[in-house]
CSV table of C-alpha atoms in Angstrom, one decimal:
chain,number,residue,atom,x,y,z
A,1,UNK,CA,4.4,-4.8,9.6
A,2,UNK,CA,7.3,-3.1,10.1
A,3,UNK,CA,9.7,-5.7,8.9
A,4,UNK,CA,7.7,-6.0,5.9
A,5,UNK,CA,7.6,-2.2,5.0
A,6,UNK,CA,11.4,-2.0,5.3
A,7,UNK,CA,11.0,-4.5,2.5
A,8,UNK,CA,9.1,-2.1,0.4
A,9,UNK,CA,6.0,-4.9,0.6
A,10,UNK,CA,2.5,-3.3,0.6
A,11,UNK,CA,0.3,-4.1,3.3
A,12,UNK,CA,-3.5,-5.0,4.1
A,13,UNK,CA,-4.3,-6.1,7.5
A,14,UNK,CA,-7.8,-6.2,8.7
A,15,UNK,CA,-9.4,-7.6,11.8
A,16,UNK,CA,-11.7,-7.1,15.4
A,17,UNK,CA,-9.6,-4.9,17.1
A,18,UNK,CA,-12.4,-4.0,19.9
A,19,UNK,CA,-11.4,-0.6,19.7
A,20,UNK,CA,-11.9,2.6,16.9
A,21,UNK,CA,-9.8,5.2,16.0
A,22,UNK,CA,-11.5,7.3,18.6
A,23,UNK,CA,-10.8,5.7,21.4
A,24,UNK,CA,-8.4,7.2,24.3
A,25,UNK,CA,-5.1,5.9,23.5
A,26,UNK,CA,-6.3,4.0,20.5
A,27,UNK,CA,-3.9,0.8,20.4
A,28,UNK,CA,-5.3,0.4,16.2
A,29,UNK,CA,-4.3,4.0,15.5
A,30,UNK,CA,-1.1,3.7,16.9
A,31,UNK,CA,-0.4,1.0,14.2
A,32,UNK,CA,-2.0,2.8,11.7
A,33,UNK,CA,-0.1,6.0,12.1
A,34,UNK,CA,3.0,4.4,12.7
A,35,UNK,CA,3.0,2.1,10.0
A,36,UNK,CA,1.6,4.8,7.5
A,37,UNK,CA,-1.4,2.6,7.3
A,38,UNK,CA,-4.3,4.2,5.9
A,39,UNK,CA,-8.2,3.4,6.5
A,40,UNK,CA,-9.6,2.8,2.8
A,41,UNK,CA,-13.1,3.0,3.8
A,42,UNK,CA,-12.8,6.3,5.6
A,43,UNK,CA,-10.9,7.2,2.7
A,44,UNK,CA,-13.7,6.3,0.5
A,45,UNK,CA,-16.6,8.4,3.1
A,46,UNK,CA,-14.6,10.8,4.6
A,47,UNK,CA,-17.8,12.4,6.3
A,48,UNK,CA,-19.9,9.5,7.1
A,49,UNK,CA,-20.6,9.5,10.6
A,50,UNK,CA,-19.4,7.0,13.0
A,51,UNK,CA,-21.7,3.8,13.1
A,52,UNK,CA,-21.2,0.6,14.9
A,53,UNK,CA,-19.9,-3.0,13.6
A,54,UNK,CA,-20.7,-4.9,16.4
A,55,UNK,CA,-24.3,-5.5,17.3
A,56,UNK,CA,-23.5,-4.2,20.7
A,57,UNK,CA,-21.7,-1.3,19.7
A,58,UNK,CA,-21.7,2.3,18.2
A,59,UNK,CA,-18.1,2.2,16.8
A,60,UNK,CA,-16.2,1.4,14.3
A,61,UNK,CA,-13.9,-1.5,15.6
A,62,UNK,CA,-13.8,-4.5,12.2
A,63,UNK,CA,-11.2,-1.9,10.2
A,64,UNK,CA,-9.0,-2.8,7.4
A,65,UNK,CA,-5.6,-0.8,7.2
A,66,UNK,CA,-3.6,-0.3,4.0
A,67,UNK,CA,-0.3,0.9,2.8
A,68,UNK,CA,-1.0,3.7,0.7
A,69,UNK,CA,-0.2,2.4,-2.4
A,70,UNK,CA,-3.0,0.1,-2.8
A,71,UNK,CA,-5.6,2.5,-2.4
A,72,UNK,CA,-5.7,2.7,-6.3
A,73,UNK,CA,-6.7,-1.2,-6.7
A,74,UNK,CA,-9.8,-0.7,-4.4
A,75,UNK,CA,-12.8,-0.8,-6.4
A,76,UNK,CA,-15.7,-0.8,-3.6
A,77,UNK,CA,-15.3,-1.1,0.0
A,78,UNK,CA,-18.4,-1.4,2.5
A,79,UNK,CA,-19.7,-2.9,5.2
A,80,UNK,CA,-22.6,-5.5,4.5
A,81,UNK,CA,-25.4,-6.0,7.4
A,82,UNK,CA,-25.1,-7.9,10.3
A,83,UNK,CA,-26.0,-11.9,9.1
A,84,UNK,CA,-25.1,-11.1,5.6
A,85,UNK,CA,-23.5,-14.4,4.7
A,86,UNK,CA,-22.6,-16.4,8.2
A,87,UNK,CA,-24.5,-15.6,11.5
A,88,UNK,CA,-22.1,-13.1,13.2
A,89,UNK,CA,-22.7,-10.4,15.8
A,90,UNK,CA,-20.3,-8.3,13.5
A,91,UNK,CA,-20.9,-6.7,10.4
A,92,UNK,CA,-18.9,-8.4,7.4
A,93,UNK,CA,-16.6,-5.5,5.9
A,94,UNK,CA,-16.6,-6.5,2.2
A,95,UNK,CA,-13.5,-5.0,-0.4
A,96,UNK,CA,-13.2,-5.7,-4.0
A,97,UNK,CA,-10.0,-5.3,-5.8
A,98,UNK,CA,-8.5,-4.3,-9.2
A,99,UNK,CA,-7.1,-7.4,-9.3
A,100,UNK,CA,-5.1,-6.5,-12.6
A,101,UNK,CA,-4.0,-3.0,-10.8
A,102,UNK,CA,-3.0,-5.0,-7.6
A,103,UNK,CA,-1.3,-8.4,-9.2
A,104,UNK,CA,-0.5,-7.3,-12.3
A,105,UNK,CA,-2.5,-9.1,-15.4
A,106,UNK,CA,-2.6,-13.0,-13.0
A,107,UNK,CA,-6.7,-12.8,-12.1
A,108,UNK,CA,-7.2,-14.9,-8.8
A,109,UNK,CA,-10.7,-15.7,-8.4
A,110,UNK,CA,-11.2,-16.3,-5.0
A,111,UNK,CA,-14.8,-17.3,-4.1
A,112,UNK,CA,-16.2,-19.7,-7.1
A,113,UNK,CA,-19.4,-17.9,-8.3
A,114,UNK,CA,-21.1,-21.4,-6.9
A,115,UNK,CA,-19.9,-20.9,-3.7
A,116,UNK,CA,-21.5,-17.3,-3.5
A,117,UNK,CA,-24.3,-16.6,-0.9
A,118,UNK,CA,-25.8,-13.8,-3.6
A,119,UNK,CA,-26.0,-15.3,-7.5
A,120,UNK,CA,-27.7,-12.8,-9.7
A,121,UNK,CA,-29.4,-15.0,-11.5
A,122,UNK,CA,-31.0,-17.0,-8.1
A,123,UNK,CA,-34.3,-14.7,-7.7
A,124,UNK,CA,-34.6,-15.5,-4.1
A,125,UNK,CA,-31.1,-14.8,-3.2
A,126,UNK,CA,-31.2,-11.3,-4.6
A,127,UNK,CA,-34.3,-10.5,-3.1
A,128,UNK,CA,-33.4,-11.6,0.5
A,129,UNK,CA,-29.8,-9.7,-0.3
A,130,UNK,CA,-32.3,-6.0,-1.2
A,131,UNK,CA,-34.6,-7.1,1.4
A,132,UNK,CA,-31.6,-6.9,4.0
A,133,UNK,CA,-29.7,-3.8,2.4
A,134,UNK,CA,-33.0,-1.9,2.5
A,135,UNK,CA,-33.6,-2.5,6.2
A,136,UNK,CA,-30.5,-1.6,7.0
A,137,UNK,CA,-30.1,1.8,5.1
A,138,UNK,CA,-33.9,2.7,6.5
A,139,UNK,CA,-32.7,2.0,9.8
A,140,UNK,CA,-29.5,4.1,9.7
A,141,UNK,CA,-31.7,7.0,8.2
A,142,UNK,CA,-33.2,7.9,11.6
A,143,UNK,CA,-29.5,7.9,13.2
C-alpha cells in the first residue's frame, strides 16, 4: 500500500479482517491511520452504532478502506443481509461507484444484468429481497 501511495495511486482495500477499529491494538486501524485510508461506511454513517458483520459477532470486521480522493466517487454503500447472494456467515458490503468520476468517461459493467441476483422485472426475486431486508431492519430495531 505504501509503495502504491508513493506512486500517487488511489487505494481500495477490503476484506474480512477478523478485527474491528475498536479492538485493542487493531492492525486494521493501524493500516488505515498509517496510510491515511478512510472507512467510507463510517464516513457515510458516522452515528450508526456498532453491529456485527459476522453471524456470531457484534463487531464490524468486514471493512473497506479507500484513499480520501475516492470518497466522492462512492454513490452508495451498505451491508446486505446474511445469505444475500450466496450462503455465508458474513454480511456482504456493497459499494456502488460513480464510474464516470472513478474511471473517467469509461463505464465498466462488472456484473451483467442477467447474472444479478435481484432483477427488477423478476417479482419473486424482488419480493425475496424486500422480505430479507425488512426482516433485517426489524431485527435491528430492538438492538
